[in-house]
PDB file of C-alpha atoms in Angstrom:
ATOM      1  CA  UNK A  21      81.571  99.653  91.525  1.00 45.00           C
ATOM      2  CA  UNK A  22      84.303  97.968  93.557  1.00 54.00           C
ATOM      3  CA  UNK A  23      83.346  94.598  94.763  1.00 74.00           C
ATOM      4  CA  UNK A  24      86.810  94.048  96.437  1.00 87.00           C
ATOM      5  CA  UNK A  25      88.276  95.439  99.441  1.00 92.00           C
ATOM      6  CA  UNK A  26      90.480  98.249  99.315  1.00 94.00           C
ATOM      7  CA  UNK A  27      94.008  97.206 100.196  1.00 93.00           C
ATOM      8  CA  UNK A  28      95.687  98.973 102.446  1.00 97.00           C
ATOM      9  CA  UNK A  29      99.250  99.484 104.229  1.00 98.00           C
ATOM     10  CA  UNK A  30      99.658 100.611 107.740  1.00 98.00           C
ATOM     11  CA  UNK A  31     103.047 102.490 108.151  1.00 98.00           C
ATOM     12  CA  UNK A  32     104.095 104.078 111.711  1.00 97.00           C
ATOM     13  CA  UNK A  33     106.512 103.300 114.247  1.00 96.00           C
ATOM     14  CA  UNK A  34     104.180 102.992 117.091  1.00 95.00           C
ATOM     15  CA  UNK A  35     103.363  99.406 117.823  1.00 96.00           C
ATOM     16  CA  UNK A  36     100.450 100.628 119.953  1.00 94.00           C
ATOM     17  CA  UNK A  37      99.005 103.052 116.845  1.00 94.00           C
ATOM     18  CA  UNK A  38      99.580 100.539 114.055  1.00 96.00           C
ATOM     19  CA  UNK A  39      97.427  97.955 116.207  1.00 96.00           C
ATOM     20  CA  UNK A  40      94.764 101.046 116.700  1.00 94.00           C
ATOM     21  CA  UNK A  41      94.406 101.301 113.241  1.00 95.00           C
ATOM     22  CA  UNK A  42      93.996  98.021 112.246  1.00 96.00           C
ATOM     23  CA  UNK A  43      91.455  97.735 114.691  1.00 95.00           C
ATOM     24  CA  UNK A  44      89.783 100.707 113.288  1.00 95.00           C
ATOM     25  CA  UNK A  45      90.048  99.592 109.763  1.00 96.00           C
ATOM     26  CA  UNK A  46      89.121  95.457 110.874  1.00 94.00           C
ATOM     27  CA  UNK A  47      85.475  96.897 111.967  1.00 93.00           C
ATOM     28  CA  UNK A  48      84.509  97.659 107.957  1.00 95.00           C
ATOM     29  CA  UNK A  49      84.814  94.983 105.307  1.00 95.00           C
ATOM     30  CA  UNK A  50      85.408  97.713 102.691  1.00 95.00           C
ATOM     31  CA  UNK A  51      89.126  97.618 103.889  1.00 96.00           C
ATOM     32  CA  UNK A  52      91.675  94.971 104.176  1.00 96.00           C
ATOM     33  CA  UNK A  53      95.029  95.582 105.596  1.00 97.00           C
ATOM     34  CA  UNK A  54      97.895  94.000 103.593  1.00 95.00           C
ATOM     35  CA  UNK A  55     100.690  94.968 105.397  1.00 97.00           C
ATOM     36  CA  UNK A  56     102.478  96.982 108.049  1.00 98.00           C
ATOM     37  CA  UNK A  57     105.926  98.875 108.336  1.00 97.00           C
ATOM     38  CA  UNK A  58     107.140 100.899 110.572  1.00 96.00           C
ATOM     39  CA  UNK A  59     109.833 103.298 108.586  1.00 96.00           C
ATOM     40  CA  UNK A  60     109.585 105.057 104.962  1.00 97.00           C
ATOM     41  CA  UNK A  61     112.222 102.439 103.527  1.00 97.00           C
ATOM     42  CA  UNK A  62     109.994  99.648 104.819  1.00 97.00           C
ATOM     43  CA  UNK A  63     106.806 101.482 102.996  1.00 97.00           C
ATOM     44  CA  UNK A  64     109.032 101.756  99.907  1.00 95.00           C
ATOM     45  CA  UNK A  65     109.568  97.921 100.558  1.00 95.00           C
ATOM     46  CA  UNK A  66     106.213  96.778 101.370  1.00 96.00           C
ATOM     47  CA  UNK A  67     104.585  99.132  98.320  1.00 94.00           C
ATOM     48  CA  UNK A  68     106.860  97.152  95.826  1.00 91.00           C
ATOM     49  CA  UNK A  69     105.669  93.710  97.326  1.00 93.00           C
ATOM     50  CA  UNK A  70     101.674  94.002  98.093  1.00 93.00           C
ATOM     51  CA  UNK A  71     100.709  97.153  95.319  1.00 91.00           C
ATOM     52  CA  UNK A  72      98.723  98.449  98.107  1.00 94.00           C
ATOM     53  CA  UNK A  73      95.253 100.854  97.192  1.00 92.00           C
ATOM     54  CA  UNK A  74      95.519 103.019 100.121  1.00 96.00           C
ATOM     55  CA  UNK A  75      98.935 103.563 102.020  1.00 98.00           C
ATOM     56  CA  UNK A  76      97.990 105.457 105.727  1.00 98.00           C
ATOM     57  CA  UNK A  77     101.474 107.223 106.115  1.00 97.00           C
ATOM     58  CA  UNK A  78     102.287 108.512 110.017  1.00 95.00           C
ATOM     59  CA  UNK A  79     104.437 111.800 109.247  1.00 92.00           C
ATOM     60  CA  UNK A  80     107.485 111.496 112.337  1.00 89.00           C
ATOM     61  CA  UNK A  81     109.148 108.242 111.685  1.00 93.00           C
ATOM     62  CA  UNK A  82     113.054 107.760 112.734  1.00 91.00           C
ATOM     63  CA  UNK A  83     114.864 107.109 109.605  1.00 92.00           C
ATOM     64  CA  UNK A  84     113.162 108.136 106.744  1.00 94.00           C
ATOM     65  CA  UNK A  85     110.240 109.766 107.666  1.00 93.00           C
ATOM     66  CA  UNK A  86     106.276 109.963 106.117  1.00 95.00           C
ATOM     67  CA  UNK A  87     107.321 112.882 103.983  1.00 94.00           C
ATOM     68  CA  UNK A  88     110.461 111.780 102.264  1.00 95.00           C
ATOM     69  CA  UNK A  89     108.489 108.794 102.099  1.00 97.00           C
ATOM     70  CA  UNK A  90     105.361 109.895 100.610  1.00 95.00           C
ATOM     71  CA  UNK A  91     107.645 111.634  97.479  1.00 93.00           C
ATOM     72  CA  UNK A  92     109.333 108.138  97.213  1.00 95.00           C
ATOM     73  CA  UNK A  93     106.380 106.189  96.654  1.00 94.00           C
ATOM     74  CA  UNK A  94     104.854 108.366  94.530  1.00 90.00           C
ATOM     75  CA  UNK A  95     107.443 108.841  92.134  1.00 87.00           C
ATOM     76  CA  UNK A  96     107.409 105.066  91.536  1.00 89.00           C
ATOM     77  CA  UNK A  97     103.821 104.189  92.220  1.00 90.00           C
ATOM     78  CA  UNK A  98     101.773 107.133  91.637  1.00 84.00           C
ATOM     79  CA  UNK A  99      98.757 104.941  91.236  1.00 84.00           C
ATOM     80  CA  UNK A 100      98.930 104.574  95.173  1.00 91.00           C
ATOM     81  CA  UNK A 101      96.921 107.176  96.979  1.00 92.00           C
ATOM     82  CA  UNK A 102      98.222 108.335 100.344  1.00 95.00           C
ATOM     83  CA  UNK A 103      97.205 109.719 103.842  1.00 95.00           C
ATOM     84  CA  UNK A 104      98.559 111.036 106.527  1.00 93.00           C
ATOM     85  CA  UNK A 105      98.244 109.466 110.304  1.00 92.00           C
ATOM     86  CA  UNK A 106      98.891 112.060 112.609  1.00 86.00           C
ATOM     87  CA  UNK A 107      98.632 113.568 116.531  1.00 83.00           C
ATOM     88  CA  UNK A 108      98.176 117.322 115.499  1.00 74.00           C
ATOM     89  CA  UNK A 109      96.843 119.344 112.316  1.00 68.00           C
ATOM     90  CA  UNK A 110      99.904 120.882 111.717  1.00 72.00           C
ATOM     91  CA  UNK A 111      99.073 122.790 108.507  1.00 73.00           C
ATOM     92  CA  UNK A 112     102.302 122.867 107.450  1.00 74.00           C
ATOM     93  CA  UNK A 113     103.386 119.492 107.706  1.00 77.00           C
ATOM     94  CA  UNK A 114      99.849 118.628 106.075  1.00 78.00           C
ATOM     95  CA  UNK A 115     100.442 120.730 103.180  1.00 79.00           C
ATOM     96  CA  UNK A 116     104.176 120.110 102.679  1.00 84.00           C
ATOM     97  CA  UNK A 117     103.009 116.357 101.879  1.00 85.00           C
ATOM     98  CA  UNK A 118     100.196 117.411  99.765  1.00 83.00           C
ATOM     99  CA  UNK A 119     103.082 118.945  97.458  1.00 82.00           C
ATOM    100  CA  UNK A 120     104.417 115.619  97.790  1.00 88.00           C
ATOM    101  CA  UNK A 121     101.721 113.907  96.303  1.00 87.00           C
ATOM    102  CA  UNK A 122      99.690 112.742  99.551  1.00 90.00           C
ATOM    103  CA  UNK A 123      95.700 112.770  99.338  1.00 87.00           C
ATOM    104  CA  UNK A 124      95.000 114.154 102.078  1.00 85.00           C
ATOM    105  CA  UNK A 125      95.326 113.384 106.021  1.00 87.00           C
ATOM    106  CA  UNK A 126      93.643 111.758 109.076  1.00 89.00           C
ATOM    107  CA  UNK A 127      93.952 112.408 112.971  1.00 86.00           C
ATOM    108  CA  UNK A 128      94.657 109.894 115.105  1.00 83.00           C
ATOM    109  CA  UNK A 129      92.038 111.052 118.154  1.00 80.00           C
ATOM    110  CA  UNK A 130      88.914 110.739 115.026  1.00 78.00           C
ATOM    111  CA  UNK A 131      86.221 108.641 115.578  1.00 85.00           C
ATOM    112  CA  UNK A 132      86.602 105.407 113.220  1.00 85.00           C
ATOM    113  CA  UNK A 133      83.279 106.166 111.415  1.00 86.00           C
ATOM    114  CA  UNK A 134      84.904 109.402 110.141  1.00 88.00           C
ATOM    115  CA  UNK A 135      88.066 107.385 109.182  1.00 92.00           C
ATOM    116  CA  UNK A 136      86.154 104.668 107.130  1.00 93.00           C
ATOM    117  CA  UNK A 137      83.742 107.813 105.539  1.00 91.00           C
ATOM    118  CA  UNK A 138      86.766 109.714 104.227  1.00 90.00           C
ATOM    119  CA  UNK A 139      89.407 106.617 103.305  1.00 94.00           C
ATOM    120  CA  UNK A 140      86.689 105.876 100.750  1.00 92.00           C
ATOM    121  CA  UNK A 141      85.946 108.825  99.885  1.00 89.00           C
ATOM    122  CA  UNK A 142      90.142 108.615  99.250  1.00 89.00           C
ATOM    123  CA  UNK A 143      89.992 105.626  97.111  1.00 89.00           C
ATOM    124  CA  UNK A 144      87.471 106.956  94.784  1.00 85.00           C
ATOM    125  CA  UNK A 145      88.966 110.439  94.632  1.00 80.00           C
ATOM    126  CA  UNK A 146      86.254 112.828  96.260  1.00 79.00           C
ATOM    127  CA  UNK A 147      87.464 113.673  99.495  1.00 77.00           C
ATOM    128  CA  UNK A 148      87.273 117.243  99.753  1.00 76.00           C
ATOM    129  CA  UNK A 149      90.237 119.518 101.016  1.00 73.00           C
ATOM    130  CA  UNK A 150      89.744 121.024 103.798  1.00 70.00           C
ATOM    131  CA  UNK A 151      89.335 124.556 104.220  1.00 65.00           C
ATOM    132  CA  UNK A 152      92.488 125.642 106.124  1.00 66.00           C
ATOM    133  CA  UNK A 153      94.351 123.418 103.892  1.00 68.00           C
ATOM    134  CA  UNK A 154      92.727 125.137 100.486  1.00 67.00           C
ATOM    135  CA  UNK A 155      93.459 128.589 102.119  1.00 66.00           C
ATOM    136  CA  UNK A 156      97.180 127.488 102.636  1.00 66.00           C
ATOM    137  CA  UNK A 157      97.276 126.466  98.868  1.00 65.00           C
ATOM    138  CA  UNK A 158      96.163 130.038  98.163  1.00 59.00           C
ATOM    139  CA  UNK A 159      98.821 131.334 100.354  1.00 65.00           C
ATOM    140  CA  UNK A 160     101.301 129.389  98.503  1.00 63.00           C
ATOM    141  CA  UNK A 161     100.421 130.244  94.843  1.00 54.00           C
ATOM    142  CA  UNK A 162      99.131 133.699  95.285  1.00 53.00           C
ATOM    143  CA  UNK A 163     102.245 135.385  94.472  1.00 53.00           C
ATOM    144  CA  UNK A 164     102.775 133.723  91.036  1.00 48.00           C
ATOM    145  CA  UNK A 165     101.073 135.212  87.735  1.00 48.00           C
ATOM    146  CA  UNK A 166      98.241 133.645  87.397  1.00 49.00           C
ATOM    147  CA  UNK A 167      97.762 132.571  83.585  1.00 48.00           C
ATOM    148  CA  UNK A 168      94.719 133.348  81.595  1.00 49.00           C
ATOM    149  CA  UNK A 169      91.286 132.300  82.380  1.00 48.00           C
ATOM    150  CA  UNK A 170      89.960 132.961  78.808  1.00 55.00           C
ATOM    151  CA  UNK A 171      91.984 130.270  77.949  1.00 65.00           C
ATOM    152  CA  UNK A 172      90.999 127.223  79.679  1.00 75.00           C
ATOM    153  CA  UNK A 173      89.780 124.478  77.548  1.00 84.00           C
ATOM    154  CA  UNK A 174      86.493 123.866  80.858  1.00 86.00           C
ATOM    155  CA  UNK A 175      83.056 124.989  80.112  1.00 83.00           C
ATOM    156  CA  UNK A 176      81.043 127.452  82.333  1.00 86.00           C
ATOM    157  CA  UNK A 177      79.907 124.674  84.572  1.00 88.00           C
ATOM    158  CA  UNK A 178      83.020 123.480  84.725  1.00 88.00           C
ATOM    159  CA  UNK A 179      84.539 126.508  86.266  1.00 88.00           C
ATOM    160  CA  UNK A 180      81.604 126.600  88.279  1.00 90.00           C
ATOM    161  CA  UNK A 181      82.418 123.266  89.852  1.00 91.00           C
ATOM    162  CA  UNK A 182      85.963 123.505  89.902  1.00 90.00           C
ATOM    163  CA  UNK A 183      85.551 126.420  92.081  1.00 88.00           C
ATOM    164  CA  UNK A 184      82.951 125.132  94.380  1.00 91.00           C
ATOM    165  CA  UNK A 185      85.572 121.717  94.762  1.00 89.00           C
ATOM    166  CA  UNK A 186      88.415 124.308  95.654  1.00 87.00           C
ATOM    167  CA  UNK A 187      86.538 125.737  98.397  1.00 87.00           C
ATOM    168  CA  UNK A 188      86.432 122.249  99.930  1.00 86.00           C
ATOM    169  CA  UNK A 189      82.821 121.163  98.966  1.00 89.00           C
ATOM    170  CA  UNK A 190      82.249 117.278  98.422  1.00 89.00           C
ATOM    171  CA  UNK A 191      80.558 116.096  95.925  1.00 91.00           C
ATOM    172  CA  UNK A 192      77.524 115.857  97.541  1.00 91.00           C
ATOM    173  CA  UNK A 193      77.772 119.636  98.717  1.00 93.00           C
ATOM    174  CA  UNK A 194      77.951 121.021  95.037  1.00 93.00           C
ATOM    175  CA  UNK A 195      74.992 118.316  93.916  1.00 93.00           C
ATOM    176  CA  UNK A 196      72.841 120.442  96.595  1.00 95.00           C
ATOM    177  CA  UNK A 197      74.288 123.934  96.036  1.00 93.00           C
ATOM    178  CA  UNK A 198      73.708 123.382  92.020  1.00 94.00           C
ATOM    179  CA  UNK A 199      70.750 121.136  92.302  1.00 94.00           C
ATOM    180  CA  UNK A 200      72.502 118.659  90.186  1.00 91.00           C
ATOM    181  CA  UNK A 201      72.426 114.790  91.118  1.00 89.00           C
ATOM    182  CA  UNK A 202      75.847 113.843  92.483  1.00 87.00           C
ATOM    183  CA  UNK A 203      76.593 111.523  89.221  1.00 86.00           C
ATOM    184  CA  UNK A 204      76.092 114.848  86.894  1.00 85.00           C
ATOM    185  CA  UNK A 205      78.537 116.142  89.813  1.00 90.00           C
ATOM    186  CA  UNK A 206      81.483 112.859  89.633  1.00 87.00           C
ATOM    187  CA  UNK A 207      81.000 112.974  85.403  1.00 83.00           C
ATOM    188  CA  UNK A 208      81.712 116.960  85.583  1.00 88.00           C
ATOM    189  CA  UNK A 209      84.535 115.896  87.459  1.00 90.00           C
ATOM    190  CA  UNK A 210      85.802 113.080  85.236  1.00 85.00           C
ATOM    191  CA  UNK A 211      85.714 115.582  82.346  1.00 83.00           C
ATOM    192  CA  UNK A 212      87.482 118.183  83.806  1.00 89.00           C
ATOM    193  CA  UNK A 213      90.315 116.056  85.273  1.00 88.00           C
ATOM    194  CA  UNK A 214      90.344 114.127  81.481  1.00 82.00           C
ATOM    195  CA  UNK A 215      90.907 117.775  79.839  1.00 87.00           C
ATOM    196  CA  UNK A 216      92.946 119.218  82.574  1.00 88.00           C
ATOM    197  CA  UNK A 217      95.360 115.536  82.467  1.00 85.00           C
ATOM    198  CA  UNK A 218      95.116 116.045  86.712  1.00 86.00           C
ATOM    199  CA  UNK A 219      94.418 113.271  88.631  1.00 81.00           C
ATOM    200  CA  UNK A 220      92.931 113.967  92.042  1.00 83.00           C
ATOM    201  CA  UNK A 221      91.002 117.010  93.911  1.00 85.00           C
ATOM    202  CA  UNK A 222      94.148 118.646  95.372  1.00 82.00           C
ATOM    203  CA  UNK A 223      95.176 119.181  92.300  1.00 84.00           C
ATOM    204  CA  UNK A 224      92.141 120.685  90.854  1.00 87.00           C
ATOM    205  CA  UNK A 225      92.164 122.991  94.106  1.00 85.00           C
ATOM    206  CA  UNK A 226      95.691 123.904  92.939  1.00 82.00           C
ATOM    207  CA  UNK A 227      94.373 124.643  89.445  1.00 85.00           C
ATOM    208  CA  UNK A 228      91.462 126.444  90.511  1.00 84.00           C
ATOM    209  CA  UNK A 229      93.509 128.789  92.576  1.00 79.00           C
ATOM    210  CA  UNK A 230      95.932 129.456  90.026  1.00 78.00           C
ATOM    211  CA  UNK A 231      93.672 130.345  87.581  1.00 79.00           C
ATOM    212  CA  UNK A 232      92.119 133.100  90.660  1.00 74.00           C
ATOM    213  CA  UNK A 233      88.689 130.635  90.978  1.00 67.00           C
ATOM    214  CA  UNK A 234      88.086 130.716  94.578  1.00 60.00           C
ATOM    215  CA  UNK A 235      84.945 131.785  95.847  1.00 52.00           C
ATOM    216  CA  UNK A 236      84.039 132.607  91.987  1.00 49.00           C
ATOM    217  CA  UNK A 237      80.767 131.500  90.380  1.00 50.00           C
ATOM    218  CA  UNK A 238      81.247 130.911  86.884  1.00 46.00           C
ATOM    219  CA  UNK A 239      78.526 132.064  84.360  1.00 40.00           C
TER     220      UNK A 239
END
C-alpha cells in the first residue's frame, strides 16, 4: 500500500486551468503537486528534475504540444504514467496519445471527485478504457492478421479477464460479473501482464483485440 502521496506535475498553458487543477488536486491528501509547466519542453524539463508519479498533460500547448510531449517523456521515463487535461473528448486526439504511451485522459468540466477516483485508479494501473476509446482501438487494429489464439501462453480465466478488461470493465466490474473478490481480479492481472511483458490496461485492451477477444468469454 502507498503511504506517500502521489507526485504529480501540472502541465498547460492556461494560468487560470493550472490553478483549477491544483485546487482540485489540493482538496485530497493522496496527491501532491510537485511542479507546474506550461509547454512540452518545460514537462521534459520538470520530469528530469522532480521524477514525477503522475504527469496531467493538457493536449494544445504552443510550442511543443501534449502529444509530442507525451512520446518524449515516455521514451525517457516510461515509469511516468500520463493523462490527458482536456476541453472536448476528441477521440482522436485521445487515442493518438494513447499510441503515445498516455494512460488515459480527463475533462476539464468533471467534477473533482471523479478526477481524484480515476488519477488513482491511474497510479495503480486499473483505470478502465473507456468504451469509445476501446472501440477506436478495434477500429485501428482490425485490419491486421490477427495471430493465433491457440498460442497464447494465458489460461482460460485469463482470456476471460483479459476480455472483460478490453471491454472497459474495472476491476471491480469483472470481481462482480465473475464473482471473484477484486484481489483474485488485480493478481489475474499481475500474471497476465508478467507473461504478456505489458505494462498497463491499454495495452492489454490492445492485446485482447488483436488476438479477436472482445466481447468473447473464454472457457
Amino acid at each position: 500500500m502507498n503511504n506517500q502521496p502521489f507526485r504529480v506535475l501540472i502541465i498547460d498553458d492556461s494560468d487560470l486551468a493550472r490553478e483549477g487543477i491544483r485546487t482540485i488536486l489540493s482538496s485530497d491528501p493522496t496527491f501532491e503537486v510537485v511542479a507546474e509547466g506550461q509547454s512540452g519542453e518545460d514537462a521534459l524539463e520538470l520530469t528530469e528534475i522532480w521524477m514525477p508519479d503522475i504527469i496531467l498533460m493538457d493536449i494544445q500547448m504552443p510550442g511543443m504540444g501534449g502529444l509530442e510531449a507525451t512520446k518524449r517523456v515516455k521514451d525517457k521515463f516510461p515509469y511516468v504514467k500520463i493523462v490527458m487535461v482536456t476541453v472536448s473528448d476528441d477521440i482522436a486526439h485521445l487515442f493518438d496519445a494513447l499510441k503515445r504511451g498516455a494512460q488515459g485522459y480527463l475533462l476539464k468540466n468533471l467534477n473533482p471527485e471523479s478526477w481524484h477516483e480515476y488519477l488513482k485508479a491511474v497510479a495503480v494501473d486499473e483505470a478502465p478504457v473507456s468504451r469509445e476509446l476501446a472501440f477506436r482501438i478495434l477500429k485501428e487494429f482490425s485490419q491486421y492478421d490477427k495471430p493465433d489464439p491457440s498460442k497464447s501462453p494465458l489460461t482460460a480465466r485469463e482470456k476471460e479477464i483479459l476480455g472483460l478488461v478490453a471491454e472497459g470493465l474495472s476491476n471491480r466490474d469483472i470481481s462482480c460479473d465473475l464473482c471473484i473478490s477484486e484481489n483474485t481480479v488485480k493478481n489475474h492481472l499481475k500474471n497476465i501482464l508478467q507473461k504478456l511483458h505489458l505494462e498497463n490496461r491499454v495495452q492489454l485492451t490492445r492485446y485482447a483485440f488483436e488476438q479477436g477477444w472482445m466481447g468473447k468469454r473464454q472457457r
